Amino acid sequence: MEKENIYGFSLEQLTAKMIGLNQSSYRSKQLFSWLYKKDADSFDQMSDVSKAFREELKEKFSLDLPKIFVKRFSEDGTIKLLLELSDGHKIETVLMHYVYGDAVCVTSQVGCNMGCKFCASGLLKKVRNLKVEEMVGQVIVMNRLLKEVDPSRHVSHIVVMGTGEPFDNYDNVMSFIRIANSPSGMEIGARHITVSTCGIVPGILRYGKEGLQVNLAVSFHAPIDEIRSKIMPVNRAYPLEKLIPALEEYYADSNRNMTFEYIMIKDLNDSDECAKELAKIAKRVHAFVNLIPYNKVVENDFERSSNNRIHYFHNYLLSQGIKSTIRKEFGSDIEAACGQLRARYEGK
Ligand code: SAH
C-alpha cells in the first residue's frame, strides 16, 4: 500500500486517521506540533510518541517534500527556488523579504491555462493541480532554507500568487490555507495570507463566504472590457459587468478590503481614461491598488509604462481617496519574476 503524505492532512483529517489507528484524538495535535511548530523531519524525532507507534506511523505515512532543484539568492533578500515534485514536474517558489516579515509566494498549479498575454508563467500550459502537501511543502522547504541562511528569519506571510490560478484549484488551495492558518500547525495569521486571482467569479464568491479573515488580491490590469479581454482571456468568460458585482458581494460577505494588482503597460492600460475608470471601480468595491511596473519578459512586445505615467496614476488614485502603492521590485538579479526560472529550465 502506498504511503500517504502526512503534509496533506488538515488537523481534523489527521484526527480521524488517528482514531482509525486506535489512538486518542489528542495524537493529531501532537503530530501537528512536531510537523509545523518543531519542524521535525523524521518520525523518530517525535520523542513523546511511543517507539511502537512511531514505527506504525513510518509504515503508513511519508514526510516527503519537494526537492530543491535550483536555488538563487538575491542581494535584496529574495530567494527563488525551482522545486522538483515527486513526479518530476518543476515549480517555482519565491521568498520576498519585507520590513514587516518574510512572505513566501506559493505556486498552485504546474503551469497555467489562463493565458494572460503579459505573463511568463502561462507560457507553459497547465499540466495538473498541485496537491495540498505540495503547497504545504513549498512553505516548509522555504522556511528551512531561510533559517539556514538567517536563523532570525522565518516565513511570516503567505501569498498564493505563484504560477497557476488558485481558484482553478479551489479545494486544495483552501485546505492548504487551513493548515497554514491552524493554531495547532503553522499558525500563520489569516490576515497574513493572501490569495490572488485573475478574476474567476465563482471562486471569488465562495472565498468571501469561507468565514476566514484571509485577504483577496485581484489581478485587475484594465478597467475597460475591451483592453482587459485583449490581455486576459478570462475577461471574456467573466467580463467587468460580472466581476465587479462579484467583488461587491465579496466585500459585503467578508467585510474585507481587497487589493487590485495593476501592471502598468505602456500605451495599453496607462491612459488618463484608464486611471479614471480604475479609480471609480476601486472606490465601488473598496479596493487598494498596487501599481506594478511591468516586468519585461522576452516572449512578448509589451513595454513598461514610464515612471511619469506610473506616478501620475498613483497620485490620481490618491487624489480620489483610493489607497495605492507602487510595488517594489524583487530579485530582478535572479530572474525572480513569475515563471522566468521554470521557463528557462523547461526549455522555453
Ligand atoms: N493566477 C493568479 C496568480 C498568479 S499571477 C492571478 O492572476 O492573480 C501573480 C501576479 O503576477 C498577477 O497579478 C499577475 O498579473 C502578475 N504578473 C504576471 N506577469 C507579470 C509580469 N510580466 N510583470 C509583472 N507582473 C506580472
Tab-separated table of C-alpha atoms and ligand atoms in Angstrom:
chain	number	residue	atom	x	y	z
A	1	MET	CA	0.000	0.000	0.000
A	2	GLU	CA	1.332	3.415	-0.908
A	3	LYS	CA	2.139	5.706	1.996
A	4	GLU	CA	0.040	8.827	2.403
A	5	ASN	CA	1.848	12.134	2.647
A	6	ILE	CA	1.194	13.469	6.117
A	7	TYR	CA	1.506	17.110	4.995
A	8	GLY	CA	-1.710	16.687	3.015
A	9	PHE	CA	-3.983	16.357	6.053
A	10	SER	CA	-5.856	19.003	7.983
A	11	LEU	CA	-5.944	18.611	11.760
A	12	GLU	CA	-9.474	17.203	11.526
A	13	GLN	CA	-8.445	14.675	8.873
A	14	LEU	CA	-5.412	13.596	10.871
A	15	THR	CA	-7.579	13.239	13.972
A	16	ALA	CA	-9.862	10.881	12.057
A	17	LYS	CA	-6.796	8.880	10.923
A	18	MET	CA	-5.509	8.623	14.496
A	19	ILE	CA	-8.859	7.447	15.783
A	20	GLY	CA	-8.829	4.855	12.995
A	21	LEU	CA	-5.475	3.653	14.352
A	22	ASN	CA	-6.929	3.336	17.870
A	23	GLN	CA	-5.099	6.391	19.131
A	24	SER	CA	-6.528	9.173	21.251
A	25	SER	CA	-7.722	12.176	19.286
A	26	TYR	CA	-5.021	14.216	21.025
A	27	ARG	CA	-2.352	12.444	18.914
A	28	SER	CA	-3.072	14.554	15.868
A	29	LYS	CA	-2.355	17.782	17.777
A	30	GLN	CA	0.895	16.272	18.963
A	31	LEU	CA	1.838	15.337	15.398
A	32	PHE	CA	0.846	18.766	14.068
A	33	SER	CA	3.067	20.355	16.649
A	34	TRP	CA	6.028	18.169	15.617
A	35	LEU	CA	5.405	18.825	11.936
A	36	TYR	CA	4.713	22.530	11.993
A	37	LYS	CA	5.972	24.026	15.232
A	38	LYS	CA	9.065	21.920	15.867
A	39	ASP	CA	9.669	21.222	12.172
A	40	ALA	CA	10.560	17.555	12.684
A	41	ASP	CA	11.980	15.874	9.579
A	42	SER	CA	11.572	12.301	10.835
A	43	PHE	CA	9.089	10.354	12.917
A	44	ASP	CA	11.964	9.245	15.160
A	45	GLN	CA	12.318	12.773	16.484
A	46	MET	CA	8.822	12.619	17.924
A	47	SER	CA	10.032	11.706	21.390
A	48	ASP	CA	6.673	11.819	23.145
A	49	VAL	CA	5.257	9.192	20.767
A	50	SER	CA	5.944	5.546	21.706
A	51	LYS	CA	8.531	3.713	19.632
A	52	ALA	CA	5.940	1.168	18.528
A	53	PHE	CA	3.569	3.836	17.264
A	54	ARG	CA	6.390	5.700	15.534
A	55	GLU	CA	7.073	2.515	13.562
A	56	GLU	CA	3.409	2.320	12.647
A	57	LEU	CA	3.458	5.961	11.523
A	58	LYS	CA	6.510	5.279	9.346
A	59	GLU	CA	4.696	2.433	7.632
A	60	LYS	CA	1.557	4.449	6.918
A	61	PHE	CA	2.781	7.980	6.245
A	62	SER	CA	5.569	9.729	4.395
A	63	LEU	CA	7.189	13.076	5.169
A	64	ASP	CA	8.152	13.666	1.536
A	65	LEU	CA	8.754	17.252	0.465
A	66	PRO	CA	9.504	18.814	-2.914
A	67	LYS	CA	13.233	18.711	-3.650
A	68	ILE	CA	15.327	21.804	-4.304
A	69	PHE	CA	16.462	21.629	-7.937
A	70	VAL	CA	17.835	25.182	-8.288
A	71	LYS	CA	18.222	27.881	-5.629
A	72	ARG	CA	19.089	31.502	-6.139
A	73	PHE	CA	19.721	34.223	-3.597
A	74	SER	CA	19.315	37.894	-4.406
A	75	GLU	CA	21.146	40.794	-2.817
A	76	ASP	CA	17.805	42.160	-1.601
A	77	GLY	CA	16.958	39.048	0.463
A	78	THR	CA	14.767	37.404	-2.188
A	79	ILE	CA	15.175	33.654	-2.534
A	80	LYS	CA	13.951	31.830	-5.588
A	81	LEU	CA	13.626	28.068	-5.761
A	82	LEU	CA	12.895	25.699	-8.568
A	83	LEU	CA	11.449	22.656	-6.834
A	84	GLU	CA	11.048	19.168	-8.191
A	85	LEU	CA	7.850	17.302	-7.324
A	86	SER	CA	7.658	13.541	-6.831
A	87	ASP	CA	6.526	13.038	-10.466
A	88	GLY	CA	9.418	15.119	-11.810
A	89	HIS	CA	7.460	18.311	-12.593
A	90	LYS	CA	9.137	21.545	-11.610
A	91	ILE	CA	7.575	24.537	-9.884
A	92	GLU	CA	8.802	27.895	-8.640
A	93	THR	CA	8.593	29.247	-5.113
A	94	VAL	CA	9.828	32.716	-4.184
A	95	LEU	CA	10.541	34.325	-0.838
A	96	MET	CA	10.230	38.093	-0.569
A	97	HIS	CA	11.858	39.947	2.295
A	98	TYR	CA	9.897	42.934	3.618
A	99	VAL	CA	10.485	45.150	6.622
A	100	TYR	CA	7.467	43.547	8.255
A	101	GLY	CA	8.458	39.938	7.581
A	102	ASP	CA	9.130	37.240	5.025
A	103	ALA	CA	6.437	36.293	2.515
A	104	VAL	CA	6.528	33.099	0.534
A	105	CYS	CA	4.906	33.205	-2.889
A	106	VAL	CA	3.286	29.804	-3.387
A	107	THR	CA	2.578	28.112	-6.723
A	108	SER	CA	-0.849	26.447	-7.014
A	109	GLN	CA	-0.624	24.574	-10.352
A	110	VAL	CA	2.009	23.067	-12.642
A	111	GLY	CA	1.669	25.575	-15.483
A	112	CYS	CA	-1.441	27.721	-16.013
A	113	ASN	CA	-4.305	27.820	-18.504
A	114	MET	CA	-5.439	31.410	-18.011
A	115	GLY	CA	-3.350	32.632	-20.932
A	116	CYS	CA	-2.691	36.205	-19.745
A	117	LYS	CA	-0.666	37.769	-22.537
A	118	PHE	CA	1.877	39.535	-20.330
A	119	CYS	CA	2.728	36.590	-18.091
A	120	ALA	CA	5.724	34.262	-18.374
A	121	SER	CA	4.149	31.572	-16.157
A	122	GLY	CA	1.366	30.928	-18.605
A	123	LEU	CA	3.755	30.130	-21.421
A	124	LEU	CA	3.621	26.567	-20.153
A	125	LYS	CA	0.065	25.238	-20.096
A	126	LYS	CA	-1.450	23.624	-17.045
A	127	VAL	CA	-0.269	20.067	-16.506
A	128	ARG	CA	-2.076	19.450	-13.237
A	129	ASN	CA	-3.245	20.976	-9.974
A	130	LEU	CA	-0.881	20.921	-7.036
A	131	LYS	CA	-1.818	18.683	-4.139
A	132	VAL	CA	-2.279	20.086	-0.653
A	133	GLU	CA	1.024	18.605	0.539
A	134	GLU	CA	2.866	20.184	-2.393
A	135	MET	CA	1.724	23.665	-1.335
A	136	VAL	CA	2.420	22.975	2.361
A	137	GLY	CA	5.779	21.559	1.219
A	138	GLN	CA	6.757	24.804	-0.536
A	139	VAL	CA	6.380	26.701	2.736
A	140	ILE	CA	8.301	24.122	4.765
A	141	VAL	CA	11.182	23.836	2.304
A	142	MET	CA	11.485	27.617	2.024
A	143	ASN	CA	11.267	28.093	5.783
A	144	ARG	CA	14.038	25.542	6.432
A	145	LEU	CA	16.307	27.158	3.878
A	146	LEU	CA	15.571	30.617	5.263
A	147	LYS	CA	16.503	29.521	8.779
A	148	GLU	CA	19.807	28.165	7.475
A	149	VAL	CA	20.548	31.485	5.797
A	150	ASP	CA	19.452	33.608	8.747
A	151	PRO	CA	18.141	31.984	11.955
A	152	SER	CA	16.364	35.196	12.924
A	153	ARG	CA	14.022	34.998	9.909
A	154	HIS	CA	11.040	32.723	9.282
A	155	VAL	CA	8.082	32.657	6.900
A	156	SER	CA	5.501	35.036	8.387
A	157	HIS	CA	3.264	35.664	5.355
A	158	ILE	CA	1.873	33.566	2.505
A	159	VAL	CA	0.728	34.834	-0.874
A	160	VAL	CA	-0.796	32.339	-3.288
A	161	MET	CA	0.496	34.315	-6.224
A	162	GLY	CA	2.960	31.976	-7.890
A	163	THR	CA	2.281	30.069	-11.103
A	164	GLY	CA	-1.288	28.899	-11.590
A	165	GLU	CA	-4.779	30.141	-10.908
A	166	PRO	CA	-5.657	29.299	-7.280
A	167	PHE	CA	-9.409	29.383	-7.908
A	168	ASP	CA	-8.929	26.761	-10.630
A	169	ASN	CA	-7.637	24.511	-7.787
A	170	TYR	CA	-10.009	25.845	-5.162
A	171	ASP	CA	-10.409	22.946	-2.733
A	172	ASN	CA	-6.723	22.108	-2.444
A	173	VAL	CA	-5.787	25.766	-2.016
A	174	MET	CA	-8.337	26.205	0.782
A	175	SER	CA	-7.153	23.024	2.545
A	176	PHE	CA	-3.598	24.308	2.322
A	177	ILE	CA	-4.660	27.666	3.800
A	178	ARG	CA	-6.430	25.985	6.695
A	179	ILE	CA	-3.280	24.008	7.551
A	180	ALA	CA	-1.128	27.151	7.298
A	181	ASN	CA	-3.594	29.071	9.470
A	182	SER	CA	-4.189	26.325	12.082
A	183	PRO	CA	-3.262	27.414	15.625
A	184	SER	CA	-2.042	23.837	16.180
A	185	GLY	CA	0.026	23.972	12.973
A	186	MET	CA	1.996	26.704	11.206
A	187	GLU	CA	-0.112	29.358	12.878
A	188	ILE	CA	0.217	31.945	10.136
A	189	GLY	CA	-2.465	34.544	10.825
A	190	ALA	CA	-5.301	34.754	8.308
A	191	ARG	CA	-4.534	38.429	7.778
A	192	HIS	CA	-1.055	37.367	6.694
A	193	ILE	CA	-2.456	35.100	3.964
A	194	THR	CA	-3.464	36.372	0.519
A	195	VAL	CA	-4.901	34.570	-2.496
A	196	SER	CA	-4.540	36.234	-5.889
A	197	THR	CA	-6.970	35.513	-8.729
A	198	CYS	CA	-7.226	36.680	-12.309
A	199	GLY	CA	-10.977	37.065	-11.724
A	200	ILE	CA	-12.725	33.693	-11.539
A	201	VAL	CA	-16.153	34.857	-10.353
A	202	PRO	CA	-17.470	31.633	-8.717
A	203	GLY	CA	-14.185	31.322	-6.782
A	204	ILE	CA	-14.386	34.919	-5.553
A	205	LEU	CA	-17.948	34.372	-4.311
A	206	ARG	CA	-17.034	31.160	-2.499
A	207	TYR	CA	-13.930	32.684	-0.978
A	208	GLY	CA	-15.959	35.533	0.506
A	209	LYS	CA	-18.197	33.041	2.266
A	210	GLU	CA	-15.417	30.942	3.870
A	211	GLY	CA	-15.612	32.866	7.128
A	212	LEU	CA	-11.831	33.339	7.284
A	213	GLN	CA	-10.076	36.696	7.703
A	214	VAL	CA	-7.842	35.971	4.703
A	215	ASN	CA	-7.069	38.544	2.001
A	216	LEU	CA	-8.067	38.666	-1.642
A	217	ALA	CA	-5.970	40.161	-4.425
A	218	VAL	CA	-7.400	40.564	-7.917
A	219	SER	CA	-5.170	40.830	-10.959
A	220	PHE	CA	-7.166	43.679	-12.422
A	221	HIS	CA	-4.838	45.183	-15.003
A	222	ALA	CA	-7.506	47.040	-17.043
A	223	PRO	CA	-10.758	48.813	-16.073
A	224	ILE	CA	-12.244	48.644	-19.593
A	225	ASP	CA	-13.511	45.370	-21.098
A	226	GLU	CA	-12.004	45.911	-24.497
A	227	ILE	CA	-8.491	46.233	-23.086
A	228	ARG	CA	-8.922	43.607	-20.380
A	229	SER	CA	-10.188	40.995	-22.845
A	230	LYS	CA	-7.223	41.686	-25.091
A	231	ILE	CA	-4.673	40.835	-22.399
A	232	MET	CA	-6.669	38.478	-20.165
A	233	PRO	CA	-8.821	35.842	-21.902
A	234	VAL	CA	-10.605	35.169	-18.586
A	235	ASN	CA	-12.361	38.505	-19.095
A	236	ARG	CA	-14.390	37.001	-21.917
A	237	ALA	CA	-15.890	34.469	-19.506
A	238	TYR	CA	-16.152	36.927	-16.595
A	239	PRO	CA	-16.290	40.466	-18.002
A	240	LEU	CA	-16.367	43.527	-15.736
A	241	GLU	CA	-20.162	43.505	-15.554
A	242	LYS	CA	-19.881	40.137	-13.788
A	243	LEU	CA	-16.594	40.687	-11.969
A	244	ILE	CA	-17.465	43.994	-10.292
A	245	PRO	CA	-20.771	42.820	-8.729
A	246	ALA	CA	-18.953	39.673	-7.541
A	247	LEU	CA	-16.352	41.856	-5.818
A	248	GLU	CA	-19.134	43.911	-4.222
A	249	GLU	CA	-20.702	40.718	-2.953
A	250	TYR	CA	-17.318	39.529	-1.692
A	251	TYR	CA	-16.923	42.772	0.249
A	252	ALA	CA	-20.428	42.518	1.695
A	253	ASP	CA	-19.878	38.892	2.754
A	254	SER	CA	-16.364	39.156	4.139
A	255	ASN	CA	-16.206	42.808	5.167
A	256	ARG	CA	-12.604	42.701	3.970
A	257	ASN	CA	-10.921	45.226	1.741
A	258	MET	CA	-9.201	43.792	-1.297
A	259	THR	CA	-6.153	44.606	-3.368
A	260	PHE	CA	-6.125	45.260	-7.097
A	261	GLU	CA	-2.894	44.419	-8.834
A	262	TYR	CA	-2.416	46.682	-11.808
A	263	ILE	CA	0.542	46.072	-14.117
A	264	MET	CA	1.399	49.279	-15.919
A	265	ILE	CA	1.996	48.617	-19.605
A	266	LYS	CA	2.983	51.414	-21.928
A	267	ASP	CA	0.208	52.747	-24.237
A	268	LEU	CA	-2.067	49.884	-23.280
A	269	ASN	CA	-3.624	50.463	-19.856
A	270	ASP	CA	-1.944	53.667	-18.697
A	271	SER	CA	-4.184	56.355	-20.244
A	272	ASP	CA	-5.971	59.096	-18.292
A	273	GLU	CA	-9.238	57.360	-19.074
A	274	CYS	CA	-7.949	54.132	-17.531
A	275	ALA	CA	-6.897	55.996	-14.386
A	276	LYS	CA	-10.376	57.486	-14.103
A	277	GLU	CA	-12.226	54.195	-14.620
A	278	LEU	CA	-9.868	52.355	-12.299
A	279	ALA	CA	-10.487	54.875	-9.509
A	280	LYS	CA	-14.262	54.552	-9.933
A	281	ILE	CA	-14.208	50.765	-9.719
A	282	ALA	CA	-11.714	50.669	-6.841
A	283	LYS	CA	-13.942	53.020	-4.874
A	284	ARG	CA	-17.017	50.944	-5.590
A	285	VAL	CA	-15.523	47.684	-4.298
A	286	HIS	CA	-13.233	49.147	-1.579
A	287	ALA	CA	-10.007	48.110	-3.270
A	288	PHE	CA	-6.490	49.196	-2.517
A	289	VAL	CA	-4.463	49.485	-5.741
A	290	ASN	CA	-0.975	48.071	-6.074
A	291	LEU	CA	0.617	49.531	-9.209
A	292	ILE	CA	3.184	47.158	-10.675
A	293	PRO	CA	5.871	48.338	-13.072
A	294	TYR	CA	5.579	45.764	-15.864
A	295	ASN	CA	8.326	43.171	-15.679
A	296	LYS	CA	9.594	42.693	-19.202
A	297	VAL	CA	9.608	39.126	-20.486
A	298	VAL	CA	11.292	38.344	-23.778
A	299	GLU	CA	8.311	36.426	-25.157
A	300	ASN	CA	6.133	39.477	-25.901
A	301	ASP	CA	6.388	43.087	-27.035
A	302	PHE	CA	4.900	44.869	-24.045
A	303	GLU	CA	6.893	47.715	-22.546
A	304	ARG	CA	6.788	49.149	-19.065
A	305	SER	CA	4.993	52.475	-18.592
A	306	SER	CA	7.268	55.442	-17.925
A	307	ASN	CA	7.907	56.394	-14.311
A	308	ASN	CA	5.993	59.589	-15.033
A	309	ARG	CA	2.911	57.627	-16.028
A	310	ILE	CA	3.181	55.357	-13.019
A	311	HIS	CA	3.424	58.353	-10.677
A	312	TYR	CA	0.544	60.083	-12.445
A	313	PHE	CA	-1.659	57.030	-11.800
A	314	HIS	CA	-0.515	56.817	-8.212
A	315	ASN	CA	-1.225	60.475	-7.496
A	316	TYR	CA	-4.535	60.413	-9.324
A	317	LEU	CA	-5.736	57.430	-7.278
A	318	LEU	CA	-4.643	59.114	-4.050
A	319	SER	CA	-6.465	62.295	-5.070
A	320	GLN	CA	-9.627	60.216	-5.474
A	321	GLY	CA	-9.267	58.810	-1.971
A	322	ILE	CA	-8.016	55.417	-3.151
A	323	LYS	CA	-5.141	53.894	-1.224
A	324	SER	CA	-2.381	52.946	-3.597
A	325	THR	CA	1.267	51.917	-3.658
A	326	ILE	CA	3.843	51.294	-6.347
A	327	ARG	CA	5.203	47.790	-5.993
A	328	LYS	CA	8.787	47.366	-5.038
A	329	GLU	CA	10.625	45.027	-7.364
A	330	PHE	CA	12.276	41.926	-6.001
A	331	GLY	CA	15.142	39.807	-7.149
A	332	SER	CA	15.481	41.247	-10.642
A	333	ASP	CA	19.078	39.960	-10.489
A	334	ILE	CA	17.907	36.337	-10.116
A	335	GLU	CA	15.010	36.124	-12.585
A	336	ALA	CA	12.552	36.164	-9.710
A	337	ALA	CA	9.613	37.387	-11.797
A	338	CYS	CA	6.873	34.851	-12.351
A	339	GLY	CA	7.788	31.847	-14.410
A	340	GLN	CA	11.149	33.026	-15.667
A	341	LEU	CA	13.246	30.383	-13.983
A	342	ARG	CA	10.965	27.482	-14.769
A	343	ALA	CA	10.535	28.581	-18.374
A	344	ARG	CA	14.307	28.526	-18.706
A	345	TYR	CA	14.686	25.021	-17.289
A	346	GLU	CA	11.763	23.594	-19.211
A	347	GLY	CA	13.461	24.730	-22.395
A	348	LYS	CA	11.365	27.751	-23.377
B	1	SAH	N1	-3.429	33.495	-11.391
B	1	SAH	C1	-3.286	34.372	-10.258
B	1	SAH	C2	-1.953	34.258	-9.534
B	1	SAH	C3	-0.701	34.180	-10.378
B	1	SAH	S1	-0.169	35.653	-11.219
B	1	SAH	C4	-3.545	35.785	-10.688
B	1	SAH	O1	-3.752	36.034	-11.861
B	1	SAH	O2	-3.581	36.658	-9.837
B	1	SAH	C5	0.525	36.656	-9.965
B	1	SAH	C6	0.628	38.142	-10.311
B	1	SAH	O3	1.760	38.399	-11.153
B	1	SAH	C7	-0.574	38.623	-11.078
B	1	SAH	O4	-1.045	39.852	-10.620
B	1	SAH	C8	-0.009	38.721	-12.477
B	1	SAH	O5	-0.804	39.516	-13.240
B	1	SAH	C9	1.382	39.247	-12.198
B	1	SAH	N2	2.297	39.172	-13.354
B	1	SAH	C10	2.351	38.223	-14.306
B	1	SAH	N3	3.272	38.518	-15.240
B	1	SAH	C11	3.854	39.681	-14.864
B	1	SAH	C12	4.879	40.498	-15.429
B	1	SAH	N4	5.499	40.166	-16.558
B	1	SAH	N5	5.187	41.648	-14.773
B	1	SAH	C13	4.576	41.981	-13.599
B	1	SAH	N6	3.619	41.239	-13.028
B	1	SAH	C14	3.244	40.098	-13.658
